[in-house]
Amino acid sequence: MKTPFTFGKIAQDNDFTDREKETRRLVSNFNSSVNTILISPRRWGKSSLVLKAAGITKGKDKKIRFCFVDLNNVRTEEQFYQQLATEILRSSSTKIETIIGNAKRFMGSLIPSLTFGTGQISDIKISLDWKEVSKNPDNILNMAEKICKEGKIRLVICIDEFQNISGFEDPLGFQKKLRAHWQLHRYVTYCLYGSKRHMMMDVFTSPSMPFYKFGDILFLEKISLNDWITFIKKRFSDTKKEIGTTDAKLIAELAECHPYYVQQLAQQAWLRSYELCSSTIIHEAFEDIVLQLSMLFQALVDGLSNSQINLLKALICNEKQLSSQNVLKEYQLGTSANVLKIKKMLSNKEIIDLQGDSITFIDPMYKFWLKKYYFKLS
């Protein structure tokens, strides 16, 4: 029997949990040609949400198409243009002949080299002469707009891990270039999302940055406890197994409503349950997941300085006034200025999330492992 819980890949159909409000907002933005910036920590379901909203939008308006670009492994401006051009051409048509025609017609003097592998659209690969592209990238940046205008269609370009452009050789100049072109587009809408909150915030919320006020900013929150309880109980019931409200709540609480870990813990509890899931089964599954991740967690700790580890311990111990003299002395944190620097470093490493005065661990399993197995706190 197929497991009723999904993690580590896009959640679709019955695997998709709640997000009704966010889905409506995204669909509305797509229909209204409003650019959207979606921000949340890694593994909170951004990609699943965007795909869900895209499916709804396409189902209602056949003239709206979607182009998905993943910048996860893109580190240079050259790689960006190649990836963007490839995905735009893939989404421009379902016919190879039309794609070839679009490349010749709308990429001007760049003269791309196209290969199709097995002949499938998904196997298309494009090669560009970087020297020519670097002189004038306008043809690539405006290609989607021109294709849409001629074909009388609209395109939503969805770019994942958009914050990676901050690591390019000249990030500010590159952002200025993108904004200068994209703000003029009328047939193309952009949905830009990423998992490094501090970097996304730097790009989109600073008045001095080119992408300031580029679109509607949506901060993705955790799915609520009650929604998780309903979802978990239904998925168990759909597969002829049973879990009570209290135990469904336990799964969500142990995983701190983290989408990836709730699904993983629910799956492991489901696999261990013959007919009825119990709290004993859930706790065993939780401990197993943490122990499976222990080598990864140890490697994370090994990459931290003593002061960073000390700050994590202070957080685990629920210290609220990190800059107080007592806390600074007890945890050997140095000065209050040093605490600010340590927090920023841990945020950059995606270990903690900073929202105003609130500090939270991004990975609840890592927090549990630190408390029980590393610091050995009861």
CSV table of C-alpha atoms in Angstrom, one decimal:
chain,number,residue,atom,x,y,z
A,1,MET,CA,0.0,0.0,0.0
A,2,LYS,CA,1.3,3.5,-0.9
A,3,THR,CA,2.1,5.6,2.1
A,4,PRO,CA,-0.4,8.4,2.5
A,5,PHE,CA,2.3,11.0,3.6
A,6,THR,CA,4.7,12.8,1.4
A,7,PHE,CA,8.0,14.6,2.2
A,8,GLY,CA,11.1,15.4,0.3
A,9,LYS,CA,9.2,16.0,-2.9
A,10,ILE,CA,6.4,18.1,-4.3
A,11,ALA,CA,3.1,17.5,-2.5
A,12,GLN,CA,0.2,17.3,-4.9
A,13,ASP,CA,-3.5,16.5,-4.8
A,14,ASN,CA,-4.4,14.8,-1.5
A,15,ASP,CA,-0.9,15.1,-0.3
A,16,PHE,CA,-1.2,18.9,-0.2
A,17,THR,CA,-2.2,20.2,3.2
A,18,ASP,CA,-4.3,23.3,3.8
A,19,ARG,CA,-2.7,26.6,2.6
A,20,GLU,CA,-6.1,27.7,1.3
A,21,LYS,CA,-5.6,31.4,2.1
A,22,GLU,CA,-2.1,31.5,0.5
A,23,THR,CA,-3.3,29.5,-2.5
A,24,ARG,CA,-6.1,32.0,-3.1
A,25,ARG,CA,-3.7,34.9,-2.9
A,26,LEU,CA,-1.3,33.4,-5.3
A,27,VAL,CA,-4.0,32.5,-7.8
A,28,SER,CA,-5.3,36.0,-7.6
A,29,ASN,CA,-1.9,37.5,-8.2
A,30,PHE,CA,-1.3,35.2,-11.2
A,31,ASN,CA,-4.7,36.1,-12.7
A,32,SER,CA,-4.1,39.8,-12.1
A,33,SER,CA,-0.5,39.9,-13.4
A,34,VAL,CA,0.8,40.9,-9.9
A,35,ASN,CA,4.4,40.0,-9.2
A,36,THR,CA,4.8,37.9,-6.1
A,37,ILE,CA,7.7,37.4,-3.7
A,38,LEU,CA,7.3,34.3,-1.5
A,39,ILE,CA,9.6,33.9,1.5
A,40,SER,CA,9.9,31.0,4.0
A,41,PRO,CA,12.5,28.7,5.5
A,42,ARG,CA,13.5,25.6,3.6
A,43,ARG,CA,11.1,22.6,3.4
A,44,TRP,CA,8.0,24.6,4.4
A,45,GLY,CA,6.3,23.8,1.1
A,46,LYS,CA,6.9,26.8,-1.1
A,47,SER,CA,7.4,24.8,-4.3
A,48,SER,CA,4.3,22.7,-3.6
A,49,LEU,CA,2.2,25.9,-3.0
A,50,VAL,CA,3.4,27.5,-6.2
A,51,LEU,CA,2.7,24.4,-8.2
A,52,LYS,CA,-0.8,24.0,-6.6
A,53,ALA,CA,-1.7,27.7,-7.4
A,54,ALA,CA,-0.3,27.3,-11.0
A,55,GLY,CA,-2.5,24.2,-11.6
A,56,ILE,CA,-5.6,26.0,-10.4
A,57,THR,CA,-4.7,29.1,-12.6
A,58,LYS,CA,-4.0,27.0,-15.7
A,59,GLY,CA,-7.3,25.1,-15.2
A,60,LYS,CA,-9.3,28.3,-15.4
A,61,ASP,CA,-7.4,30.2,-18.1
A,62,LYS,CA,-5.7,28.3,-20.9
A,63,LYS,CA,-3.9,31.4,-22.1
A,64,ILE,CA,-1.8,31.6,-18.9
A,65,ARG,CA,1.3,29.4,-19.0
A,66,PHE,CA,4.0,28.8,-16.4
A,67,CYS,CA,7.8,28.6,-16.6
A,68,PHE,CA,9.7,27.1,-13.6
A,69,VAL,CA,13.3,28.0,-13.1
A,70,ASP,CA,15.4,26.5,-10.2
A,71,LEU,CA,18.5,28.5,-9.2
A,72,ASN,CA,19.6,26.0,-6.6
A,73,ASN,CA,22.8,25.1,-8.5
A,74,VAL,CA,23.1,28.4,-10.3
A,75,ARG,CA,26.1,30.5,-9.2
A,76,THR,CA,27.0,32.8,-12.0
A,77,GLU,CA,25.2,35.3,-14.2
A,78,GLU,CA,26.1,33.2,-17.2
A,79,GLN,CA,24.4,30.1,-15.7
A,80,PHE,CA,21.3,32.2,-14.9
A,81,TYR,CA,20.8,33.4,-18.5
A,82,GLN,CA,21.3,29.8,-19.8
A,83,GLN,CA,18.8,28.4,-17.3
A,84,LEU,CA,16.3,31.2,-17.9
A,85,ALA,CA,16.5,30.9,-21.7
A,86,THR,CA,16.2,27.1,-21.6
A,87,GLU,CA,13.1,27.1,-19.4
A,88,ILE,CA,11.4,29.9,-21.3
A,89,LEU,CA,11.8,28.0,-24.6
A,90,ARG,CA,10.5,24.8,-22.9
A,91,SER,CA,7.4,26.6,-21.7
A,92,SER,CA,6.8,28.5,-25.0
A,93,SER,CA,5.4,25.5,-26.9
A,94,THR,CA,4.8,21.8,-26.9
A,95,LYS,CA,6.2,21.5,-30.4
A,96,ILE,CA,9.9,21.2,-31.1
A,97,GLU,CA,9.6,23.1,-34.4
A,98,THR,CA,8.0,26.1,-32.6
A,99,ILE,CA,10.7,26.1,-29.9
A,100,ILE,CA,13.4,26.2,-32.6
A,101,GLY,CA,11.6,29.0,-34.4
A,102,ASN,CA,11.2,31.0,-31.2
A,103,ALA,CA,14.9,30.6,-30.4
A,104,LYS,CA,15.9,31.9,-33.9
A,105,ARG,CA,13.3,34.7,-33.9
A,106,PHE,CA,13.6,36.1,-30.4
A,107,MET,CA,17.2,35.5,-29.4
A,108,GLY,CA,18.6,37.7,-32.2
A,109,SER,CA,22.3,37.6,-32.7
A,110,LEU,CA,23.0,35.2,-29.8
A,111,ILE,CA,22.5,32.2,-32.2
A,112,PRO,CA,21.9,29.5,-29.5
A,113,SER,CA,22.8,25.9,-30.0
A,114,LEU,CA,19.9,23.6,-29.2
A,115,THR,CA,19.9,19.9,-28.5
A,116,PHE,CA,16.9,17.8,-27.7
A,117,GLY,CA,18.3,14.5,-26.3
A,118,THR,CA,15.6,11.9,-26.7
A,119,GLY,CA,13.4,14.3,-28.6
A,120,GLN,CA,11.3,15.3,-25.6
A,121,ILE,CA,10.7,18.9,-24.7
A,122,SER,CA,11.9,18.3,-21.2
A,123,ASP,CA,15.3,17.2,-22.6
A,124,ILE,CA,16.0,20.5,-24.4
A,125,LYS,CA,19.4,22.0,-23.7
A,126,ILE,CA,20.7,25.3,-24.8
A,127,SER,CA,24.2,26.6,-25.2
A,128,LEU,CA,25.1,30.2,-25.5
A,129,ASP,CA,28.1,32.2,-26.4
A,130,TRP,CA,28.8,34.0,-23.1
A,131,LYS,CA,30.9,36.8,-24.7
A,132,GLU,CA,27.9,37.7,-26.9
A,133,VAL,CA,25.4,37.4,-24.0
A,134,SER,CA,27.4,39.5,-21.6
A,135,LYS,CA,27.6,42.3,-24.2
A,136,ASN,CA,23.8,42.5,-24.6
A,137,PRO,CA,21.5,40.2,-22.5
A,138,ASP,CA,18.4,42.1,-23.5
A,139,ASN,CA,17.3,39.4,-26.0
A,140,ILE,CA,17.1,36.9,-23.2
A,141,LEU,CA,15.6,39.1,-20.6
A,142,ASN,CA,12.9,40.3,-23.0
A,143,MET,CA,12.4,37.0,-24.9
A,144,ALA,CA,9.5,35.8,-22.8
A,145,GLU,CA,7.7,39.1,-23.3
A,146,LYS,CA,8.1,39.0,-27.0
A,147,ILE,CA,7.0,35.4,-27.3
A,148,CYS,CA,3.9,36.1,-25.2
A,149,LYS,CA,3.0,39.3,-27.2
A,150,GLU,CA,3.2,37.5,-30.5
A,151,GLY,CA,1.4,34.4,-29.3
A,152,LYS,CA,-1.2,36.4,-27.4
A,153,ILE,CA,-0.6,34.4,-24.2
A,154,ARG,CA,0.6,35.3,-20.7
A,155,LEU,CA,3.5,33.7,-18.9
A,156,VAL,CA,4.2,33.4,-15.2
A,157,ILE,CA,7.9,32.9,-14.6
A,158,CYS,CA,8.5,31.2,-11.2
A,159,ILE,CA,12.1,31.3,-10.0
A,160,ASP,CA,13.1,29.2,-7.0
A,161,GLU,CA,16.0,30.1,-4.7
A,162,PHE,CA,16.1,33.5,-6.1
A,163,GLN,CA,18.3,34.8,-3.3
A,164,ASN,CA,21.2,33.0,-5.1
A,165,ILE,CA,21.7,36.0,-7.4
A,166,SER,CA,23.2,37.8,-4.3
A,167,GLY,CA,26.2,35.6,-4.8
A,168,PHE,CA,26.9,36.7,-8.4
A,169,GLU,CA,30.1,38.6,-9.2
A,170,ASP,CA,28.2,42.0,-9.4
A,171,PRO,CA,24.9,41.3,-7.6
A,172,LEU,CA,23.7,44.9,-7.4
A,173,GLY,CA,24.4,45.6,-11.1
A,174,PHE,CA,22.7,42.4,-12.1
A,175,GLN,CA,19.6,43.2,-10.0
A,176,LYS,CA,19.4,46.6,-11.6
A,177,LYS,CA,19.6,45.0,-15.0
A,178,LEU,CA,16.7,42.5,-14.2
A,179,ARG,CA,14.5,45.2,-12.7
A,180,ALA,CA,15.0,47.6,-15.6
A,181,HIS,CA,13.7,45.0,-18.0
A,182,TRP,CA,11.1,43.1,-15.9
A,183,GLN,CA,9.3,46.2,-14.7
A,184,LEU,CA,8.3,47.0,-18.3
A,185,HIS,CA,6.8,43.6,-19.1
A,186,ARG,CA,3.1,43.5,-19.5
A,187,TYR,CA,2.5,39.9,-20.7
A,188,VAL,CA,4.9,38.3,-18.2
A,189,THR,CA,4.5,38.0,-14.4
A,190,TYR,CA,7.1,37.0,-11.9
A,191,CYS,CA,6.9,34.8,-8.9
A,192,LEU,CA,10.2,34.9,-7.0
A,193,TYR,CA,10.7,32.7,-4.0
A,194,GLY,CA,13.5,31.6,-1.7
A,195,SER,CA,14.4,29.9,1.6
A,196,LYS,CA,17.1,32.2,3.0
A,197,ARG,CA,14.9,34.8,4.7
A,198,HIS,CA,17.6,37.3,5.5
A,199,MET,CA,18.9,37.3,1.9
A,200,MET,CA,15.4,37.6,0.4
A,201,MET,CA,14.6,40.4,2.8
A,202,ASP,CA,17.8,42.2,1.8
A,203,VAL,CA,16.8,42.0,-1.8
A,204,PHE,CA,13.2,42.9,-1.6
A,205,THR,CA,12.6,45.1,1.5
A,206,SER,CA,15.5,47.5,1.4
A,207,PRO,CA,14.6,50.9,-0.2
A,208,SER,CA,18.1,51.1,-1.6
A,209,MET,CA,17.8,47.9,-3.5
A,210,PRO,CA,16.6,47.6,-7.2
A,211,PHE,CA,13.8,45.1,-6.3
A,212,TYR,CA,12.3,47.2,-3.6
A,213,LYS,CA,8.5,47.2,-4.1
A,214,PHE,CA,8.7,44.9,-7.0
A,215,GLY,CA,5.6,42.9,-6.0
A,216,ASP,CA,3.4,41.5,-3.3
A,217,ILE,CA,5.5,40.0,-0.5
A,218,LEU,CA,4.0,36.8,1.0
A,219,PHE,CA,5.7,35.4,4.1
A,220,LEU,CA,4.7,31.7,4.4
A,221,GLU,CA,3.7,30.7,7.9
A,222,LYS,CA,3.6,27.2,9.4
A,223,ILE,CA,0.4,25.2,8.8
A,224,SER,CA,-1.7,25.5,11.9
A,225,LEU,CA,-1.9,22.7,14.5
A,226,ASN,CA,-5.6,22.1,14.0
A,227,ASP,CA,-5.2,21.8,10.2
A,228,TRP,CA,-2.4,19.2,10.7
A,229,ILE,CA,-4.6,17.2,13.1
A,230,THR,CA,-7.4,17.1,10.6
A,231,PHE,CA,-5.0,16.1,7.7
A,232,ILE,CA,-3.3,13.4,9.7
A,233,LYS,CA,-6.5,11.8,10.9
A,234,LYS,CA,-8.0,11.8,7.4
A,235,ARG,CA,-4.9,10.3,5.8
A,236,PHE,CA,-4.9,7.5,8.4
A,237,SER,CA,-8.6,6.9,7.9
A,238,ASP,CA,-8.2,6.9,4.1
A,239,THR,CA,-5.9,3.9,4.4
A,240,LYS,CA,-8.1,2.0,6.9
A,241,LYS,CA,-5.9,2.8,9.9
A,242,GLU,CA,-6.9,4.8,12.9
A,243,ILE,CA,-5.3,7.6,14.9
A,244,GLY,CA,-6.9,9.6,17.7
A,245,THR,CA,-7.0,13.4,17.9
A,246,THR,CA,-4.5,13.4,20.8
A,247,ASP,CA,-2.0,11.3,18.9
A,248,ALA,CA,-2.4,13.3,15.7
A,249,LYS,CA,-1.8,16.4,17.8
A,250,LEU,CA,1.3,14.8,19.3
A,251,ILE,CA,2.8,14.2,15.8
A,252,ALA,CA,2.3,17.9,14.8
A,253,GLU,CA,3.6,19.1,18.2
A,254,LEU,CA,6.8,17.0,18.2
A,255,ALA,CA,7.6,18.2,14.7
A,256,GLU,CA,6.6,21.8,15.7
A,257,CYS,CA,4.2,22.0,12.7
A,258,HIS,CA,7.2,21.9,10.4
A,259,PRO,CA,5.7,20.6,7.1
A,260,TYR,CA,8.5,18.3,6.1
A,261,TYR,CA,8.9,16.7,9.5
A,262,VAL,CA,5.2,16.4,10.2
A,263,GLN,CA,4.8,14.4,7.0
A,264,GLN,CA,7.9,12.3,7.8
A,265,LEU,CA,6.9,11.6,11.4
A,266,ALA,CA,3.4,10.8,10.3
A,267,GLN,CA,4.7,8.4,7.6
A,268,GLN,CA,6.9,6.6,10.1
A,269,ALA,CA,4.2,6.3,12.6
A,270,TRP,CA,1.8,5.1,9.9
A,271,LEU,CA,4.3,2.4,8.8
A,272,ARG,CA,4.6,1.1,12.3
A,273,SER,CA,0.9,1.0,12.9
A,274,TYR,CA,-1.1,-2.1,12.1
A,275,GLU,CA,-4.5,-0.8,12.7
A,276,LEU,CA,-4.3,1.8,15.5
A,277,CYS,CA,-1.5,4.3,16.1
A,278,SER,CA,-0.4,5.1,19.6
A,279,SER,CA,1.7,7.6,21.4
A,280,THR,CA,4.3,4.9,22.1
A,281,ILE,CA,4.6,4.3,18.3
A,282,ILE,CA,4.9,8.0,17.6
A,283,HIS,CA,7.7,8.6,20.2
A,284,GLU,CA,9.6,5.6,18.9
A,285,ALA,CA,9.3,6.9,15.3
A,286,PHE,CA,10.4,10.4,16.5
A,287,GLU,CA,13.5,9.1,18.2
A,288,ASP,CA,14.4,7.0,15.2
A,289,ILE,CA,14.2,10.0,12.9
A,290,VAL,CA,16.4,12.1,15.2
A,291,LEU,CA,19.0,9.3,15.5
A,292,GLN,CA,19.1,8.8,11.7
A,293,LEU,CA,19.9,12.5,11.4
A,294,SER,CA,22.5,12.5,14.2
A,295,MET,CA,25.6,12.3,12.0
A,296,LEU,CA,24.3,15.3,10.0
A,297,PHE,CA,23.6,17.2,13.1
A,298,GLN,CA,27.1,16.4,14.5
A,299,ALA,CA,28.6,17.7,11.4
A,300,LEU,CA,26.7,20.9,11.8
A,301,VAL,CA,28.0,21.3,15.3
A,302,ASP,CA,31.5,20.6,14.2
A,303,GLY,CA,31.3,23.5,11.8
A,304,LEU,CA,30.4,26.0,14.6
A,305,SER,CA,32.6,28.1,16.8
A,306,ASN,CA,32.5,27.7,20.6
A,307,SER,CA,30.6,31.0,21.0
A,308,GLN,CA,28.0,29.9,18.4
A,309,ILE,CA,27.5,26.6,20.2
A,310,ASN,CA,27.2,28.5,23.5
A,311,LEU,CA,24.5,30.8,22.1
A,312,LEU,CA,22.5,27.7,20.9
A,313,LYS,CA,22.7,26.3,24.4
A,314,ALA,CA,21.4,29.6,25.8
A,315,LEU,CA,18.5,29.4,23.4
A,316,ILE,CA,17.8,25.7,24.3
A,317,CYS,CA,17.7,26.8,27.9
A,318,ASN,CA,15.1,29.4,27.1
A,319,GLU,CA,17.2,32.4,28.0
A,320,LYS,CA,15.3,35.5,26.9
A,321,GLN,CA,17.8,38.3,27.7
A,322,LEU,CA,20.8,37.1,25.7
A,323,SER,CA,22.6,40.4,26.2
A,324,SER,CA,22.2,40.5,30.0
A,325,GLN,CA,25.4,40.4,32.0
A,326,ASN,CA,24.3,37.1,33.7
A,327,VAL,CA,23.7,35.3,30.4
A,328,LEU,CA,26.9,36.8,28.8
A,329,LYS,CA,28.9,35.5,31.7
A,330,GLU,CA,27.2,32.1,32.2
A,331,TYR,CA,27.4,31.1,28.5
A,332,GLN,CA,30.7,32.9,27.7
A,333,LEU,CA,29.3,35.0,25.0
A,334,GLY,CA,31.6,38.0,25.3
A,335,THR,CA,29.8,41.3,24.7
A,336,SER,CA,26.3,42.2,23.7
A,337,ALA,CA,27.7,43.3,20.3
A,338,ASN,CA,29.2,39.9,19.9
A,339,VAL,CA,25.8,38.3,20.6
A,340,LEU,CA,24.4,40.3,17.6
A,341,LYS,CA,27.2,39.1,15.4
A,342,ILE,CA,26.7,35.4,16.5
A,343,LYS,CA,23.0,35.6,15.8
A,344,LYS,CA,23.6,36.9,12.4
A,345,MET,CA,26.1,34.1,11.6
A,346,LEU,CA,23.7,31.4,12.8
A,347,SER,CA,21.0,33.0,10.7
A,348,ASN,CA,23.3,33.0,7.7
A,349,LYS,CA,23.9,29.3,8.3
A,350,GLU,CA,20.1,28.7,8.3
A,351,ILE,CA,20.2,27.3,11.9
A,352,ILE,CA,18.0,30.0,13.5
A,353,ASP,CA,15.4,32.3,12.1
A,354,LEU,CA,15.3,35.9,13.3
A,355,GLN,CA,12.0,37.9,13.2
A,356,GLY,CA,12.3,41.0,15.2
A,357,ASP,CA,13.1,40.0,18.8
A,358,SER,CA,11.9,36.4,18.2
A,359,ILE,CA,14.5,33.7,17.6
A,360,THR,CA,13.5,30.2,16.6
A,361,PHE,CA,15.3,27.1,15.4
A,362,ILE,CA,14.6,26.4,11.8
A,363,ASP,CA,15.0,22.6,12.3
A,364,PRO,CA,13.0,21.2,15.2
A,365,MET,CA,14.8,17.9,15.1
A,366,TYR,CA,18.1,19.6,15.3
A,367,LYS,CA,16.9,21.5,18.4
A,368,PHE,CA,15.8,18.3,20.0
A,369,TRP,CA,19.0,16.5,19.2
A,370,LEU,CA,21.1,19.4,20.7
A,371,LYS,CA,19.1,19.4,23.9
A,372,LYS,CA,19.0,15.6,24.5
A,373,TYR,CA,22.1,14.2,22.8
A,374,TYR,CA,24.6,17.0,22.6
A,375,PHE,CA,24.0,19.2,25.6
A,376,LYS,CA,22.4,16.3,27.5
A,377,LEU,CA,19.7,18.5,29.1
A,378,SER,CA,16.6,16.8,30.6
